[in-house]
């Protein structure tokens, strides 16, 4: 009896990967072995960068809060320390948004903690 290989499933699996690599550079989009490697590497980068994105945003928020606080004559670390003492529980995301888009509200927070 001849060996049975499921060509339909194999082709579907390859088509799925080649569809996902559409737009990649060079052979990465149309040569199966290269595309498969690039696809798997892309998934690794995606996993890694989902974690890195959180760090990058936190750093961005800290920079924005620092810039806003320095306009009112205090540093970031002093401002965060005063917030803690005043028992104001605003997270960095909200504070950064206030500093960027609502400077009058951020000024009110700064005046409250001083």
PDB file of C-alpha atoms in Angstrom:
ATOM      1  CA  UNK A   1       0.000   0.000   0.000  1.00  0.00           C
ATOM      2  CA  UNK A   2       1.456   3.412  -0.933  1.00  0.00           C
ATOM      3  CA  UNK A   3       2.492   5.887   1.712  1.00  0.00           C
ATOM      4  CA  UNK A   4      -0.204   8.458   2.383  1.00  0.00           C
ATOM      5  CA  UNK A   5       0.861  12.071   2.822  1.00  0.00           C
ATOM      6  CA  UNK A   6      -1.692  14.759   3.368  1.00  0.00           C
ATOM      7  CA  UNK A   7      -0.675  17.154   0.593  1.00  0.00           C
ATOM      8  CA  UNK A   8      -3.761  19.300   1.117  1.00  0.00           C
ATOM      9  CA  UNK A   9      -2.877  20.033   4.734  1.00  0.00           C
ATOM     10  CA  UNK A  10       0.829  20.556   3.924  1.00  0.00           C
ATOM     11  CA  UNK A  11       0.010  23.053   1.183  1.00  0.00           C
ATOM     12  CA  UNK A  12      -2.481  24.859   3.412  1.00  0.00           C
ATOM     13  CA  UNK A  13       0.130  25.151   6.150  1.00  0.00           C
ATOM     14  CA  UNK A  14       2.680  26.590   3.718  1.00  0.00           C
ATOM     15  CA  UNK A  15       0.143  28.975   2.185  1.00  0.00           C
ATOM     16  CA  UNK A  16      -0.738  30.267   5.648  1.00  0.00           C
ATOM     17  CA  UNK A  17       2.917  31.134   6.349  1.00  0.00           C
ATOM     18  CA  UNK A  18       3.508  32.636   2.891  1.00  0.00           C
ATOM     19  CA  UNK A  19       0.405  34.777   3.298  1.00  0.00           C
ATOM     20  CA  UNK A  20       1.703  36.023   6.666  1.00  0.00           C
ATOM     21  CA  UNK A  21       5.105  36.918   5.157  1.00  0.00           C
ATOM     22  CA  UNK A  22       3.608  38.942   2.314  1.00  0.00           C
ATOM     23  CA  UNK A  23       5.507  42.223   2.125  1.00  0.00           C
ATOM     24  CA  UNK A  24       8.774  40.849   3.504  1.00  0.00           C
ATOM     25  CA  UNK A  25      11.998  41.749   1.674  1.00  0.00           C
ATOM     26  CA  UNK A  26      13.604  39.515  -0.957  1.00  0.00           C
ATOM     27  CA  UNK A  27      13.168  35.758  -0.721  1.00  0.00           C
ATOM     28  CA  UNK A  28      11.555  36.161   2.689  1.00  0.00           C
ATOM     29  CA  UNK A  29       8.174  36.494   1.009  1.00  0.00           C
ATOM     30  CA  UNK A  30       8.169  33.664  -1.540  1.00  0.00           C
ATOM     31  CA  UNK A  31      10.749  30.973  -0.746  1.00  0.00           C
ATOM     32  CA  UNK A  32       9.243  28.538   1.749  1.00  0.00           C
ATOM     33  CA  UNK A  33      12.310  27.807   3.899  1.00  0.00           C
ATOM     34  CA  UNK A  34      13.380  31.462   4.103  1.00  0.00           C
ATOM     35  CA  UNK A  35       9.818  32.650   4.721  1.00  0.00           C
ATOM     36  CA  UNK A  36       9.294  30.100   7.495  1.00  0.00           C
ATOM     37  CA  UNK A  37      12.455  31.225   9.288  1.00  0.00           C
ATOM     38  CA  UNK A  38      11.552  34.893   8.931  1.00  0.00           C
ATOM     39  CA  UNK A  39       8.012  34.229  10.139  1.00  0.00           C
ATOM     40  CA  UNK A  40       9.247  32.420  13.257  1.00  0.00           C
ATOM     41  CA  UNK A  41      11.813  35.145  13.960  1.00  0.00           C
ATOM     42  CA  UNK A  42       9.065  37.742  13.565  1.00  0.00           C
ATOM     43  CA  UNK A  43       7.003  35.968  16.211  1.00  0.00           C
ATOM     44  CA  UNK A  44      10.009  36.026  18.549  1.00  0.00           C
ATOM     45  CA  UNK A  45      10.411  39.770  18.004  1.00  0.00           C
ATOM     46  CA  UNK A  46       6.688  40.316  18.587  1.00  0.00           C
ATOM     47  CA  UNK A  47       6.826  38.431  21.893  1.00  0.00           C
ATOM     48  CA  UNK A  48       9.921  40.318  23.050  1.00  0.00           C
ATOM     49  CA  UNK A  49       8.601  43.709  22.012  1.00  0.00           C
ATOM     50  CA  UNK A  50       5.249  43.276  23.745  1.00  0.00           C
ATOM     51  CA  UNK A  51       7.301  43.324  26.941  1.00  0.00           C
ATOM     52  CA  UNK A  52       9.623  46.124  25.782  1.00  0.00           C
ATOM     53  CA  UNK A  53       6.681  48.363  24.837  1.00  0.00           C
ATOM     54  CA  UNK A  54       5.645  48.592  28.487  1.00  0.00           C
ATOM     55  CA  UNK A  55       9.140  49.751  29.480  1.00  0.00           C
ATOM     56  CA  UNK A  56       9.299  52.275  26.634  1.00  0.00           C
ATOM     57  CA  UNK A  57       5.964  53.853  27.535  1.00  0.00           C
ATOM     58  CA  UNK A  58       6.876  54.126  31.207  1.00  0.00           C
ATOM     59  CA  UNK A  59      10.108  55.910  30.235  1.00  0.00           C
ATOM     60  CA  UNK A  60       8.152  58.267  27.961  1.00  0.00           C
ATOM     61  CA  UNK A  61       5.664  59.099  30.702  1.00  0.00           C
ATOM     62  CA  UNK A  62       8.500  59.826  33.154  1.00  0.00           C
ATOM     63  CA  UNK A  63      10.136  62.209  30.643  1.00  0.00           C
ATOM     64  CA  UNK A  64       6.865  64.073  30.122  1.00  0.00           C
ATOM     65  CA  UNK A  65       6.155  64.352  33.854  1.00  0.00           C
ATOM     66  CA  UNK A  66       9.719  65.559  34.446  1.00  0.00           C
ATOM     67  CA  UNK A  67       9.372  68.241  31.761  1.00  0.00           C
ATOM     68  CA  UNK A  68       6.059  69.386  33.226  1.00  0.00           C
ATOM     69  CA  UNK A  69       7.375  69.408  36.783  1.00  0.00           C
ATOM     70  CA  UNK A  70      10.509  71.363  35.865  1.00  0.00           C
ATOM     71  CA  UNK A  71       8.315  74.100  34.363  1.00  0.00           C
ATOM     72  CA  UNK A  72       7.071  74.592  37.909  1.00  0.00           C
ATOM     73  CA  UNK A  73      10.532  74.526  39.462  1.00  0.00           C
ATOM     74  CA  UNK A  74      10.769  70.979  40.839  1.00  0.00           C
ATOM     75  CA  UNK A  75      12.395  67.802  39.579  1.00  0.00           C
ATOM     76  CA  UNK A  76      10.625  64.558  38.758  1.00  0.00           C
ATOM     77  CA  UNK A  77      11.871  62.746  41.842  1.00  0.00           C
ATOM     78  CA  UNK A  78      10.862  65.582  44.173  1.00  0.00           C
ATOM     79  CA  UNK A  79       7.444  65.763  42.524  1.00  0.00           C
ATOM     80  CA  UNK A  80       6.814  62.021  42.845  1.00  0.00           C
ATOM     81  CA  UNK A  81       7.947  62.111  46.481  1.00  0.00           C
ATOM     82  CA  UNK A  82       5.561  64.974  47.239  1.00  0.00           C
ATOM     83  CA  UNK A  83       2.728  63.127  45.492  1.00  0.00           C
ATOM     84  CA  UNK A  84       3.319  60.122  47.719  1.00  0.00           C
ATOM     85  CA  UNK A  85       3.380  62.287  50.867  1.00  0.00           C
ATOM     86  CA  UNK A  86       0.208  64.127  49.836  1.00  0.00           C
ATOM     87  CA  UNK A  87      -1.428  60.710  49.300  1.00  0.00           C
ATOM     88  CA  UNK A  88      -2.417  61.520  45.719  1.00  0.00           C
ATOM     89  CA  UNK A  89      -2.719  58.276  43.773  1.00  0.00           C
ATOM     90  CA  UNK A  90      -2.410  59.303  40.137  1.00  0.00           C
ATOM     91  CA  UNK A  91      -0.428  56.928  37.970  1.00  0.00           C
ATOM     92  CA  UNK A  92       2.325  58.034  35.582  1.00  0.00           C
ATOM     93  CA  UNK A  93       0.150  57.555  32.492  1.00  0.00           C
ATOM     94  CA  UNK A  94      -2.466  60.017  33.779  1.00  0.00           C
ATOM     95  CA  UNK A  95       0.145  62.490  35.052  1.00  0.00           C
ATOM     96  CA  UNK A  96       1.938  62.452  31.687  1.00  0.00           C
ATOM     97  CA  UNK A  97      -1.366  63.095  29.887  1.00  0.00           C
ATOM     98  CA  UNK A  98      -2.108  66.019  32.213  1.00  0.00           C
ATOM     99  CA  UNK A  99       1.385  67.451  31.720  1.00  0.00           C
ATOM    100  CA  UNK A 100       1.094  67.241  27.918  1.00  0.00           C
ATOM    101  CA  UNK A 101      -2.547  68.022  27.154  1.00  0.00           C
ATOM    102  CA  UNK A 102      -3.936  69.805  30.240  1.00  0.00           C
ATOM    103  CA  UNK A 103      -1.169  72.023  31.668  1.00  0.00           C
ATOM    104  CA  UNK A 104      -3.596  73.965  33.887  1.00  0.00           C
ATOM    105  CA  UNK A 105      -4.767  70.742  35.552  1.00  0.00           C
ATOM    106  CA  UNK A 106      -1.147  69.601  35.966  1.00  0.00           C
ATOM    107  CA  UNK A 107      -0.322  72.977  37.540  1.00  0.00           C
ATOM    108  CA  UNK A 108      -3.172  72.460  40.000  1.00  0.00           C
ATOM    109  CA  UNK A 109      -1.727  69.073  40.983  1.00  0.00           C
ATOM    110  CA  UNK A 110       1.733  70.623  41.447  1.00  0.00           C
ATOM    111  CA  UNK A 111       0.331  73.450  43.591  1.00  0.00           C
ATOM    112  CA  UNK A 112      -1.607  70.918  45.681  1.00  0.00           C
ATOM    113  CA  UNK A 113       1.496  68.891  46.521  1.00  0.00           C
ATOM    114  CA  UNK A 114       3.792  71.867  47.232  1.00  0.00           C
TER     115      UNK A 114
END
